[in-house]
Short mmCIF file of C-alpha atoms in Angstrom, two decimals:
data_model
loop_
_atom_site.label_atom_id
_atom_site.label_comp_id
_atom_site.label_asym_id
_atom_site.label_seq_id
_atom_site.Cartn_x
_atom_site.Cartn_y
_atom_site.Cartn_z
CA MET A 1 60.32 110.98 -60.77
CA ALA A 2 59.07 109.16 -63.87
CA LYS A 3 60.44 110.24 -67.24
CA PRO A 4 58.35 110.47 -70.45
CA SER A 5 60.62 107.83 -71.98
CA ASP A 6 60.09 105.31 -69.14
CA THR A 7 58.42 102.10 -70.19
CA LEU A 8 55.86 100.26 -68.08
CA TRP A 9 58.63 97.84 -67.13
CA ASP A 10 60.85 100.75 -65.93
CA LEU A 11 58.03 102.08 -63.78
CA ALA A 12 57.39 98.62 -62.31
CA ILE A 13 61.08 98.18 -61.38
CA ALA A 14 61.12 101.63 -59.76
CA GLU A 15 58.02 100.82 -57.72
CA VAL A 16 59.50 97.56 -56.46
CA LYS A 17 62.71 99.34 -55.42
CA LYS A 18 60.69 102.05 -53.69
CA ARG A 19 58.74 99.51 -51.65
CA ALA A 20 61.87 97.59 -50.74
CA ASN A 21 63.78 100.76 -49.80
CA PRO A 22 61.35 103.46 -48.62
CA ASP A 23 64.27 105.61 -47.40
CA ASP A 24 65.32 106.15 -51.02
CA ASP A 25 62.52 108.74 -51.20
CA VAL A 26 64.66 110.98 -48.99
CA LYS A 27 66.37 113.47 -51.29
CA GLN A 28 70.13 113.71 -51.31
CA GLY A 29 71.30 116.08 -48.63
CA GLU A 30 68.15 115.71 -46.53
CA VAL A 31 68.21 114.30 -43.02
CA CYS A 32 65.92 111.33 -42.36
CA GLU A 33 64.38 111.11 -38.89
CA LYS A 34 62.87 107.98 -37.36
CA SER A 35 61.53 107.14 -33.92
CA ILE A 36 61.48 103.94 -31.88
CA LEU A 37 59.63 103.18 -28.65
CA PHE A 38 61.24 100.52 -26.43
CA MET A 39 58.90 98.86 -23.95
CA GLY A 40 58.63 95.57 -22.09
CA ASN A 41 59.24 93.88 -18.75
CA LYS A 42 60.51 95.97 -15.88
CA ASN A 43 64.27 95.36 -15.53
CA GLY A 44 64.16 93.40 -18.78
CA GLY A 45 67.26 94.97 -20.31
CA LYS A 46 65.80 97.73 -22.52
CA THR A 47 68.34 100.37 -21.48
CA THR A 48 71.26 98.01 -22.05
CA ILE A 49 70.06 97.28 -25.58
CA ILE A 50 69.62 100.99 -26.38
CA LEU A 51 73.08 101.88 -25.09
CA ARG A 52 74.61 99.06 -27.13
CA CYS A 53 72.82 100.24 -30.28
CA LEU A 54 74.17 103.75 -29.73
CA GLU A 55 77.63 102.39 -28.87
CA ARG A 56 77.67 104.16 -25.52
CA GLU A 57 79.82 102.84 -22.70
CA GLU A 58 77.54 103.76 -19.82
CA THR A 59 76.23 101.89 -16.82
CA PRO A 60 72.46 101.34 -17.29
CA LYS A 61 70.22 103.09 -14.79
CA PRO A 62 66.60 102.26 -13.91
CA THR A 63 64.20 104.00 -16.29
CA ILE A 64 61.77 106.42 -14.67
CA ALA A 65 58.49 106.81 -16.57
CA LEU A 66 59.34 107.77 -20.16
CA GLU A 67 62.90 108.61 -21.15
CA TYR A 68 64.36 109.97 -24.38
CA THR A 69 67.70 109.88 -26.15
CA PHE A 70 68.84 109.97 -29.77
CA GLY A 71 71.53 108.73 -32.12
CA ARG A 72 73.02 109.83 -35.44
CA ARG A 73 74.31 107.79 -38.38
CA ALA A 74 75.39 108.63 -41.93
CA ARG A 75 73.91 106.45 -44.68
CA ARG A 76 76.89 107.03 -46.95
CA HIS A 77 80.28 108.76 -46.96
CA ASN A 78 80.05 112.57 -46.66
CA ALA A 79 76.26 112.37 -46.35
CA PRO A 80 74.45 114.24 -43.55
CA LYS A 81 73.77 112.14 -40.49
CA ASP A 82 70.26 110.77 -40.05
CA VAL A 83 68.64 111.03 -36.65
CA ALA A 84 66.91 108.27 -34.67
CA HIS A 85 64.80 109.20 -31.66
CA PHE A 86 64.80 106.52 -28.95
CA TRP A 87 61.99 106.51 -26.40
CA GLU A 88 61.97 104.08 -23.48
CA LEU A 89 58.91 103.27 -21.38
CA GLY A 90 59.78 102.23 -17.84
CA GLY A 91 57.70 100.45 -15.23
CA GLY A 92 56.65 97.43 -17.27
CA THR A 93 52.88 97.70 -17.74
CA SER A 94 52.25 100.24 -14.96
CA LEU A 95 52.55 103.34 -17.18
CA LEU A 96 50.55 102.35 -20.24
CA GLU A 97 49.00 105.81 -20.64
CA LEU A 98 52.43 107.25 -21.54
CA ILE A 99 52.55 105.24 -24.77
CA ARG A 100 50.49 107.91 -26.52
CA VAL A 101 53.05 110.64 -25.81
CA PRO A 102 55.78 109.79 -28.36
CA ILE A 103 53.53 108.32 -31.12
CA THR A 104 51.65 111.08 -32.96
CA SER A 105 50.10 111.70 -36.37
CA TYR A 106 53.21 113.71 -37.24
CA ASN A 107 55.67 110.83 -36.85
CA VAL A 108 53.58 107.65 -37.18
CA ARG A 109 54.90 107.06 -40.72
CA SER A 110 58.45 106.78 -39.36
CA PHE A 111 57.68 105.16 -36.02
CA SER A 112 58.57 101.62 -34.85
CA VAL A 113 58.19 99.60 -31.66
CA VAL A 114 60.68 97.30 -29.94
CA LEU A 115 59.11 94.99 -27.36
CA VAL A 116 61.65 93.53 -24.91
CA LEU A 117 60.38 90.42 -23.11
CA ASP A 118 62.27 88.88 -20.19
CA LEU A 119 62.66 85.19 -21.10
CA SER A 120 63.58 84.37 -17.50
CA LYS A 121 60.03 85.31 -16.38
CA PRO A 122 57.69 83.23 -18.59
CA ASN A 123 54.76 83.63 -16.18
CA GLU A 124 54.78 87.38 -16.84
CA LEU A 125 55.54 87.10 -20.54
CA TRP A 126 52.10 86.90 -22.14
CA ALA A 127 50.41 89.50 -19.92
CA THR A 128 53.25 91.98 -20.47
CA MET A 129 53.21 91.44 -24.22
CA GLU A 130 49.42 91.56 -24.53
CA ASN A 131 48.90 94.70 -22.45
CA LEU A 132 51.66 96.74 -24.08
CA LEU A 133 50.85 95.76 -27.66
CA GLN A 134 47.11 96.17 -27.20
CA VAL A 135 47.40 99.73 -25.87
CA THR A 136 49.93 100.65 -28.57
CA ARG A 137 47.80 99.15 -31.33
CA ASN A 138 44.65 100.92 -30.12
CA HIS A 139 46.48 104.25 -30.03
CA VAL A 140 47.99 103.83 -33.51
CA ASN A 141 44.62 102.75 -34.92
CA LYS A 142 43.06 105.95 -33.58
CA ILE A 143 45.75 107.96 -35.34
CA LEU A 144 45.14 106.03 -38.57
CA ALA A 145 41.38 106.62 -38.27
CA LYS A 146 42.05 110.37 -38.12
CA LEU A 147 44.47 110.18 -41.03
CA GLU A 148 41.87 108.37 -43.15
CA LYS A 149 39.78 111.53 -42.91
CA THR A 150 42.55 114.09 -43.33
CA ASN A 151 45.10 112.21 -45.45
CA PRO A 152 43.67 108.90 -46.73
CA LYS A 153 46.64 108.31 -49.02
CA VAL A 154 49.07 108.19 -46.08
CA ALA A 155 46.76 105.96 -44.04
CA ALA A 156 46.44 103.49 -46.93
CA GLU A 157 50.21 103.57 -47.48
CA LEU A 158 50.87 102.69 -43.83
CA LYS A 159 48.46 99.75 -43.86
CA GLN A 160 49.87 98.38 -47.10
CA ARG A 161 53.46 98.80 -45.91
CA MET A 162 52.89 96.36 -43.06
CA ARG A 163 51.27 93.90 -45.45
CA ASN A 164 54.39 94.06 -47.62
CA ASN A 165 56.37 92.08 -45.01
CA LEU A 166 54.72 88.99 -46.54
CA GLN A 167 54.63 88.34 -50.26
CA ARG A 168 51.12 87.99 -51.65
CA ASP A 169 51.87 84.39 -52.60
CA HIS A 170 52.90 83.51 -49.02
CA PRO A 171 50.50 80.82 -47.74
CA ASP A 172 49.89 82.82 -44.54
CA TYR A 173 49.11 86.14 -46.25
CA GLU A 174 45.41 86.06 -45.30
CA LEU A 175 45.94 84.35 -41.92
CA VAL A 176 48.07 86.91 -40.12
CA ASP A 177 47.13 90.24 -38.55
CA PRO A 178 50.11 92.61 -39.00
CA PHE A 179 50.83 95.18 -36.32
CA PRO A 180 50.03 98.68 -37.68
CA ILE A 181 53.66 99.88 -37.40
CA PRO A 182 56.98 97.99 -37.64
CA LEU A 183 57.57 95.77 -34.62
CA VAL A 184 60.61 93.89 -33.28
CA ILE A 185 60.23 91.43 -30.40
CA ILE A 186 63.38 90.81 -28.37
CA GLY A 187 63.61 87.94 -25.91
CA SER A 188 66.18 89.12 -23.35
CA LYS A 189 68.24 87.23 -20.73
CA TYR A 190 68.79 84.26 -23.01
CA ASP A 191 71.67 83.13 -20.77
CA ILE A 192 69.16 82.39 -17.96
CA PHE A 193 66.53 81.04 -20.35
CA HIS A 194 69.08 78.59 -21.81
CA GLU A 195 69.23 76.83 -18.43
CA PHE A 196 65.48 76.01 -18.55
CA ASP A 197 64.23 72.50 -19.26
CA SER A 198 64.37 71.87 -23.01
CA GLU A 199 60.60 71.26 -23.28
CA LEU A 200 59.82 74.55 -21.56
CA ARG A 201 62.23 76.35 -23.89
CA LYS A 202 60.47 74.81 -26.89
CA ILE A 203 57.06 76.01 -25.70
CA ILE A 204 58.28 79.58 -25.15
CA SER A 205 60.24 79.69 -28.41
CA LYS A 206 57.41 78.24 -30.46
CA THR A 207 54.87 80.62 -28.93
CA LEU A 208 57.00 83.71 -29.56
CA ARG A 209 57.60 82.55 -33.13
CA PHE A 210 53.85 82.34 -33.68
CA VAL A 211 53.14 85.74 -32.09
CA SER A 212 55.91 87.44 -34.08
CA HIS A 213 54.80 85.89 -37.36
CA TYR A 214 51.13 86.66 -36.65
CA TYR A 215 51.97 90.34 -36.04
CA GLY A 216 54.41 90.59 -38.96
CA ALA A 217 57.24 91.25 -36.51
CA SER A 218 60.91 90.32 -36.32
CA LEU A 219 62.07 88.10 -33.45
CA VAL A 220 65.49 87.83 -31.83
CA PHE A 221 66.78 86.32 -28.56
CA THR A 222 69.61 88.15 -26.84
CA SER A 223 71.61 88.50 -23.63
CA LYS A 224 74.70 90.42 -22.51
CA SER A 225 76.69 88.34 -25.00
CA GLU A 226 78.32 90.64 -27.56
CA ALA A 227 77.43 88.33 -30.46
CA LEU A 228 73.73 88.20 -29.52
CA LEU A 229 73.55 91.95 -28.88
CA LEU A 230 74.94 92.55 -32.37
CA LYS A 231 72.06 90.56 -33.87
CA ALA A 232 69.50 92.63 -31.98
CA ARG A 233 71.37 95.76 -32.96
CA ALA A 234 71.16 94.81 -36.65
CA LEU A 235 67.35 94.67 -36.51
CA ILE A 236 67.12 97.95 -34.61
CA ASN A 237 69.54 99.71 -36.96
CA HIS A 238 67.31 98.67 -39.84
CA LEU A 239 64.38 100.44 -38.16
CA ALA A 240 66.35 103.43 -36.92
CA PHE A 241 68.71 104.19 -39.80
CA GLY A 242 67.48 102.15 -42.76
CA TYR A 243 70.44 99.76 -42.76
CA ASP A 244 70.08 96.65 -44.91
CA LYS A 245 67.67 94.10 -43.50
CA SER A 246 69.31 90.81 -42.53
CA LYS A 247 68.04 87.74 -44.35
CA SER A 248 69.69 85.14 -42.09
CA VAL A 249 67.35 82.93 -40.06
CA SER A 250 67.83 80.74 -36.95
CA VAL A 251 64.80 78.72 -35.81
CA ASP A 252 66.55 75.94 -33.85
CA PRO A 253 64.93 75.98 -30.35
CA SER A 254 68.23 74.84 -28.81
CA LYS A 255 69.86 78.05 -30.06
CA PRO A 256 68.99 81.77 -29.88
CA LEU A 257 66.19 82.57 -32.32
CA PHE A 258 66.72 85.13 -35.06
CA ILE A 259 63.85 85.56 -37.53
CA PRO A 260 63.41 88.80 -39.52
CA ALA A 261 59.82 89.73 -40.34
CA GLY A 262 58.24 87.71 -43.13
CA LEU A 263 60.75 84.85 -43.09
CA ASP A 264 58.74 82.38 -40.98
CA SER A 265 55.57 80.41 -41.70
CA LEU A 266 52.78 78.71 -39.77
CA SER A 267 53.65 75.37 -41.37
CA GLN A 268 57.21 75.59 -40.03
CA ILE A 269 56.07 76.76 -36.59
CA GLY A 270 53.51 73.96 -36.30
CA PRO A 271 50.43 73.71 -34.07
CA PRO A 272 50.24 74.98 -30.46
CA PRO A 273 52.29 72.78 -28.08
CA ALA A 274 49.40 70.78 -26.60
CA SER A 275 47.62 67.48 -27.23
CA ASP A 276 44.70 67.37 -29.67
CA SER A 277 42.34 66.54 -26.83
CA ASP A 278 43.47 69.55 -24.78
CA ILE A 279 43.18 71.87 -27.78
CA GLY A 280 39.70 70.50 -28.49
CA LYS A 281 38.57 71.52 -25.00
CA MET A 282 39.79 75.09 -25.37
CA ARG A 283 37.35 77.68 -26.64
CA ALA A 284 39.07 80.39 -28.64
CA LYS A 285 37.79 82.91 -31.17
CA THR A 286 41.15 83.57 -32.83
CA PRO A 287 44.42 81.66 -33.36
CA LEU A 288 46.15 84.15 -31.04
CA GLU A 289 43.65 83.41 -28.26
CA LEU A 290 44.20 79.67 -28.69
CA TRP A 291 47.97 80.04 -28.38
CA LYS A 292 47.46 82.19 -25.29
CA LYS A 293 45.36 79.50 -23.60
CA VAL A 294 47.91 76.80 -24.42
CA PHE A 295 50.84 78.94 -23.22
CA GLU A 296 49.17 79.95 -19.96
CA LYS A 297 48.31 76.34 -19.18
CA THR A 298 52.05 75.71 -18.81
CA PHE A 299 52.91 79.16 -17.49
CA PRO A 300 49.94 80.44 -15.44
CA PRO A 301 49.98 84.25 -15.31
CA LYS A 302 50.84 85.85 -12.01
CA SER A 303 47.93 87.44 -10.19
CA SER A 304 47.80 91.23 -10.06
CA CYS A 305 48.85 91.21 -6.41
CA ASP A 306 51.97 89.19 -7.28
CA LEU A 307 52.95 91.75 -9.90
CA GLN A 308 52.62 94.71 -7.54
CA ASP A 309 55.68 96.22 -5.95
CA ALA A 310 56.73 95.09 -2.50
CA LYS A 311 54.97 96.61 0.50
CA ASN A 312 55.84 100.25 1.09
CA PRO A 313 58.04 100.38 4.25
CA ALA A 314 56.81 103.96 4.88
CA GLN A 315 53.44 102.45 5.85
CA ASP A 316 54.91 99.82 8.16
CA ARG A 317 54.10 100.68 11.81
CA GLN A 318 57.38 99.25 13.11
CA TYR A 319 59.18 102.16 11.41
CA ALA A 320 56.84 104.85 12.80
CA GLU A 321 58.41 108.28 13.47
CA CYS A 322 55.86 110.92 14.51
CA GLU A 323 57.48 114.07 13.05
CA ILE A 324 58.63 112.33 9.88
CA ASP A 325 55.21 110.71 9.40
CA ILE A 326 53.49 114.13 9.64
CA MET A 327 55.82 115.57 6.99
CA ARG A 328 55.33 112.46 4.87
CA ALA A 329 51.52 112.83 5.06
CA GLU A 330 51.80 116.45 3.89
CA LYS A 331 53.99 115.42 0.95
CA ASP A 332 51.58 112.60 0.06
CA GLN A 333 48.73 115.12 -0.08
CA GLU A 334 50.80 117.43 -2.28
CA LEU A 335 51.63 114.52 -4.58
CA GLU A 336 47.99 113.48 -4.85
CA GLN A 337 46.96 117.04 -5.70
CA TYR A 338 49.69 117.19 -8.34
CA ARG A 339 48.44 113.91 -9.84
CA ARG A 340 44.89 115.26 -10.06
CA ASN A 341 46.04 118.48 -11.75
CA ALA A 342 48.35 116.59 -14.11
CA SER A 343 45.59 114.17 -15.02
CA LYS A 344 43.25 117.05 -15.92
CA SER A 345 45.86 118.79 -18.05
CA TRP A 346 46.79 115.55 -19.85
CA LYS A 347 43.18 114.83 -20.71
CA GLU A 348 42.85 118.27 -22.25
CA MET A 349 45.87 117.70 -24.49
CA ASP A 350 45.43 116.15 -27.92
CA PHE A 351 48.67 114.39 -28.77
CA ASP A 352 47.32 113.23 -32.14
CA SER A 353 45.97 116.51 -33.41
CA ASP A 354 47.01 117.67 -36.80
#
């Protein structure tokens, strides 16, 4: 709180410290709570990363729908432990509607997203990233639109906070489009990715650098290597428990990338990896769309049928069993009825209501 004796310079210093360390607003003795949603490729390593962040020696299990866990950390000696809520969305892009469950108007100020992309599947990379981020962004924007009516100060604070990742004198300040809440992009399975042709690695690395910088996000490549997992953990601990933000940077495409938000630039990233003639033929309304077209020229997206699960053996006639098939049909009808009822009840719920 400002004192009557504070000079303008004192107030300015306090404001800078407040913006750099928003957790300092938490009064001594209070518990700070933050939430993170992990999403990304199916079997991309999200659970492994969460367990490593929480220092749990468990064998990862496949994530079903939306799963929750939490962790506790103390910011200082003898201080109460802060709480971080970890949500994990399973199923890749098949359960997009569940994104709106954990992110609400009550916690949006302390919410972050970690997008885990499987580097070993570049043909699925852009579609996975685009679908998940688009649905999340649309949902958060709806929450912010409501807050602008009920609490405009908070809405303005959230928008400005994401702009603060770049200094106003940064040459890209007006060229980027920050994600509405803090975002970390993790490229997983670097050990497999490292075996790719060097030119392909450069295209993927350069593209993810652009996307991360454009969204005001942090970027890190990781694998099961303890050293790489520690780097990812450092970024996540910053979001979850307010630990100091790392200022180290690694942009060498022959090594795992590590770029905290705001420490990259379009001039260092360079133009999209394509010839001038190819770029001239591509029609794009935004820089992001141009990079998408260039990336998908090298890594064509898989068709929707390729991304579907394998054929259900229960519907294969060679495994037909009359009595079992009758029971299965009854259960399928029950499941379909449950889905209809659940869908109705979900539509009636307002997860963003104040």
